[in-house]
Amino acid sequence: MNAQETLAQIAQEVAVCKNCALHHSRNKSVPGEGPANAEIMLIGEGPGFYENEQGRPFVGAAGKFLDELLAGAGLKRSDVWIGNVVKCRPPGNRDPLPEELAACDVYLERQIAAINPKIIITLGRFSMSKFMPGARISAVHGQMRRVGPRFVIAMFHPAAALHQASLKPAILQDFAQLPKLLEQARAALGQVSAPVQEQAKVQEEPKQLTLF
Ligand code: URA
Ligand code: SF4
């Protein structure tokens, strides 16, 4: 199965999934969407009212703001993959419970493995905690960190920035940095996936070698 087929398969599974209590209150599950070869994955919290109606991520007010933020990075929605840590709407938009996050994580893990993005952008604390346990968003937002085979950037949740005006400049600035960070990620990961080039590069830098 190629990445696109795997993502379609996962979407079919979450449409009928009953692995946690959130299935009781959902109208439509929201598997996430975007190109299967996206370099950037954005991972939010969970569907809200409109997402639950339409089965698509970030279609409400936060989604509109997310489109503006992406535009600030020179990106269109169709350039990135967008999803959530839980695929079904928590009733009344309450926080997802630990057992719901755990139950739904298998789908997200499979989506990440299929897409294999260079950068994961976490939107909000539940998504951040998956990759940076214990981190404080106010301290780490906008910083790119290596996590296993890729990079993770924690950002404020667009809905939080909509409701808390003081966060807006920070999230705008963090998105504006994205083209630069993507270049850095491409350069760093290019070396990992092309060991021959990496060797050549080391040989080109004798200054580093003389340090040993
Ligand atoms: N907020 C989220 O975290 N995800 C969505 O899909 C919509 C709003
Ligand atoms: Fe299944 Fe995830 Fe929906 Fe829970 S939230 S029912 S685990 S798809």
XYZ file of C-alpha atoms and ligand atoms in Angstrom:
228
model
C 0.000 0.000 0.000
C 1.361 3.425 -0.856
C 0.978 6.415 1.485
C -2.192 7.677 -0.155
C -3.835 4.262 0.053
C -2.790 3.915 3.687
C -4.336 7.295 4.545
C -7.564 6.355 2.755
C -7.617 3.067 4.645
C -7.191 4.895 7.980
C -10.003 7.308 7.044
C -12.281 4.323 6.427
C -11.372 2.830 9.782
C -11.951 5.996 11.831
C -15.332 6.509 10.134
C -16.624 3.408 11.953
C -14.204 3.278 14.906
C -15.630 2.555 18.364
C -12.338 2.304 20.236
C -13.186 5.076 22.697
C -16.247 6.774 24.155
C -16.043 9.693 21.721
C -17.748 7.590 19.055
C -21.062 7.936 20.930
C -21.396 11.672 20.321
C -19.774 12.067 16.921
C -21.633 12.928 13.790
C -18.664 12.535 11.432
C -15.182 11.548 12.450
C -12.415 13.773 11.087
C -9.470 11.691 9.866
C -7.462 14.678 8.617
C -6.583 15.654 5.065
C -3.833 16.828 2.794
C -1.232 15.497 0.367
C 0.210 12.099 1.259
C 3.708 13.425 0.537
C 3.354 16.620 2.606
C 6.590 17.908 4.127
C 4.628 19.567 6.914
C 1.933 18.014 9.100
C -0.142 20.210 11.391
C -1.714 18.398 14.308
C -4.462 20.035 16.326
C -6.560 18.814 19.209
C -9.871 17.457 17.988
C -12.897 18.266 15.854
C -15.190 21.067 17.008
C -18.810 21.698 16.065
C -18.353 22.399 12.356
C -15.655 19.782 11.869
C -18.016 17.193 13.369
C -20.680 18.263 10.864
C -18.429 18.255 7.813
C -15.872 15.560 8.603
C -13.035 17.954 7.738
C -10.404 19.528 10.012
C -10.236 23.223 10.897
C -13.269 24.467 8.966
C -14.588 26.827 11.674
C -13.261 30.173 12.901
C -9.938 28.670 14.012
C -9.590 27.152 10.556
C -10.085 30.489 8.873
C -7.357 31.946 11.044
C -5.151 28.949 10.293
C -5.507 29.715 6.571
C -4.250 33.259 7.261
C -1.344 31.933 9.297
C -0.380 29.547 6.506
C -0.585 32.393 3.987
C 1.858 34.304 6.194
C 4.290 31.441 5.626
C 3.639 31.470 1.882
C 1.663 28.243 2.152
C -1.762 27.156 1.018
C -3.862 24.665 2.918
C -3.354 22.177 0.098
C 0.427 22.313 0.688
C 0.169 20.758 4.154
C -1.503 17.827 5.849
C -3.849 18.808 8.693
C -5.242 16.513 11.364
C -5.877 16.095 15.064
C -4.864 13.919 18.010
C -8.458 12.701 18.392
C -10.584 12.084 15.332
C -14.006 12.455 16.976
C -15.425 15.538 18.663
C -15.286 15.624 22.450
C -18.799 16.592 23.676
C -19.079 20.359 24.164
C -15.466 20.688 22.991
C -14.186 19.447 26.351
C -10.552 18.358 26.621
C -9.878 14.851 25.326
C -9.346 12.345 28.151
C -6.105 10.365 28.499
C -7.828 7.117 27.493
C -9.305 8.794 24.404
C -5.913 10.192 23.391
C -4.346 6.769 23.909
C -7.049 4.980 21.911
C -6.804 7.363 18.969
C -3.015 7.609 18.913
C -2.666 4.444 16.834
C -4.288 6.232 13.903
C -2.083 9.302 14.221
C 1.028 7.137 14.450
C 0.054 5.330 11.260
C -0.649 8.646 9.524
C 2.753 10.038 10.532
C 4.494 6.867 9.383
C 2.711 6.973 6.016
C 3.363 10.661 5.343
C 6.821 10.772 6.937
C 6.848 14.594 7.140
C 9.979 16.638 7.718
C 8.186 18.895 10.181
C 5.292 18.298 12.535
C 3.663 21.461 13.860
C 1.721 20.850 17.033
C -1.216 23.168 17.623
C -2.099 23.322 21.287
C -0.956 21.445 24.348
C -2.374 17.944 23.755
C -0.597 17.652 20.470
C 2.592 19.206 21.907
C 2.603 16.773 24.857
C 2.763 13.800 22.507
C 6.131 14.931 21.155
C 7.514 17.107 23.951
C 6.222 15.718 27.237
C 6.442 18.271 30.029
C 7.285 21.210 27.740
C 5.673 24.586 28.393
C 4.196 26.135 25.284
C 5.107 29.663 26.386
C 8.762 28.605 26.595
C 9.119 26.441 23.480
C 6.668 27.813 20.900
C 8.207 28.483 17.516
C 11.389 26.532 18.249
C 12.226 23.621 15.981
C 13.371 20.484 17.795
C 14.625 17.203 16.459
C 12.323 14.375 17.565
C 13.437 11.043 16.130
C 13.508 11.071 12.334
C 11.952 14.536 11.921
C 11.477 17.972 13.474
C 8.680 19.231 15.680
C 7.631 22.842 16.205
C 5.129 23.597 18.957
C 2.788 26.472 18.244
C -0.099 28.030 20.093
C -3.500 26.756 19.077
C -5.097 29.156 16.570
C -8.321 29.122 18.615
C -6.379 30.183 21.713
C -4.785 33.030 19.779
C -8.204 34.092 18.509
C -9.554 34.354 22.053
C -6.412 35.737 23.681
C -5.192 38.748 21.742
C -1.805 38.729 23.463
C -0.904 35.420 21.748
C -1.625 36.664 18.242
C 1.716 38.367 17.488
C 3.573 35.264 18.683
C 1.653 32.821 16.503
C 1.929 35.147 13.486
C 5.665 35.408 13.995
C 6.075 31.650 14.517
C 4.330 30.920 11.226
C 6.328 33.601 9.433
C 9.525 31.740 10.457
C 8.307 28.543 8.849
C 9.924 28.917 5.377
C 13.321 29.379 7.013
C 12.804 26.440 9.361
C 11.650 24.237 6.487
C 14.863 25.011 4.629
C 16.842 24.024 7.729
C 14.857 20.810 8.115
C 15.356 19.903 4.459
C 19.092 20.474 4.743
C 19.433 18.447 7.942
C 17.233 15.538 6.843
C 18.711 15.447 3.373
C 21.992 14.427 4.985
C 20.332 11.649 6.976
C 18.550 10.097 4.032
C 21.599 10.361 1.739
C 24.582 8.933 3.636
C 26.877 9.151 0.600
C 26.302 12.881 0.355
C 26.823 13.193 4.082
C 30.256 11.576 3.813
C 31.158 13.873 0.956
C 30.081 16.862 2.994
C 32.213 15.889 5.982
C 35.231 15.563 3.717
C 34.611 19.037 2.390
C 34.902 20.442 5.895
C 38.467 19.682 7.074
C 38.200 22.395 9.700
C 35.816 20.224 11.670
C 37.993 17.148 11.316
C 41.123 18.845 12.707
C 39.271 19.357 15.972
C 39.586 15.636 16.794
N -9.576 22.792 16.516
C -8.794 21.700 16.411
O -7.935 21.448 17.234
N -8.979 20.900 15.392
C -9.883 21.121 14.452
O -9.977 20.328 13.542
C -10.679 22.274 14.567
C -10.507 23.091 15.607
Fe -11.947 5.860 17.469
Fe -10.381 8.007 17.725
Fe -12.999 8.321 17.331
Fe -12.115 7.380 19.658
S -11.730 9.417 18.816
S -13.824 6.549 18.477
S -10.343 6.139 19.021
S -11.518 7.405 15.883
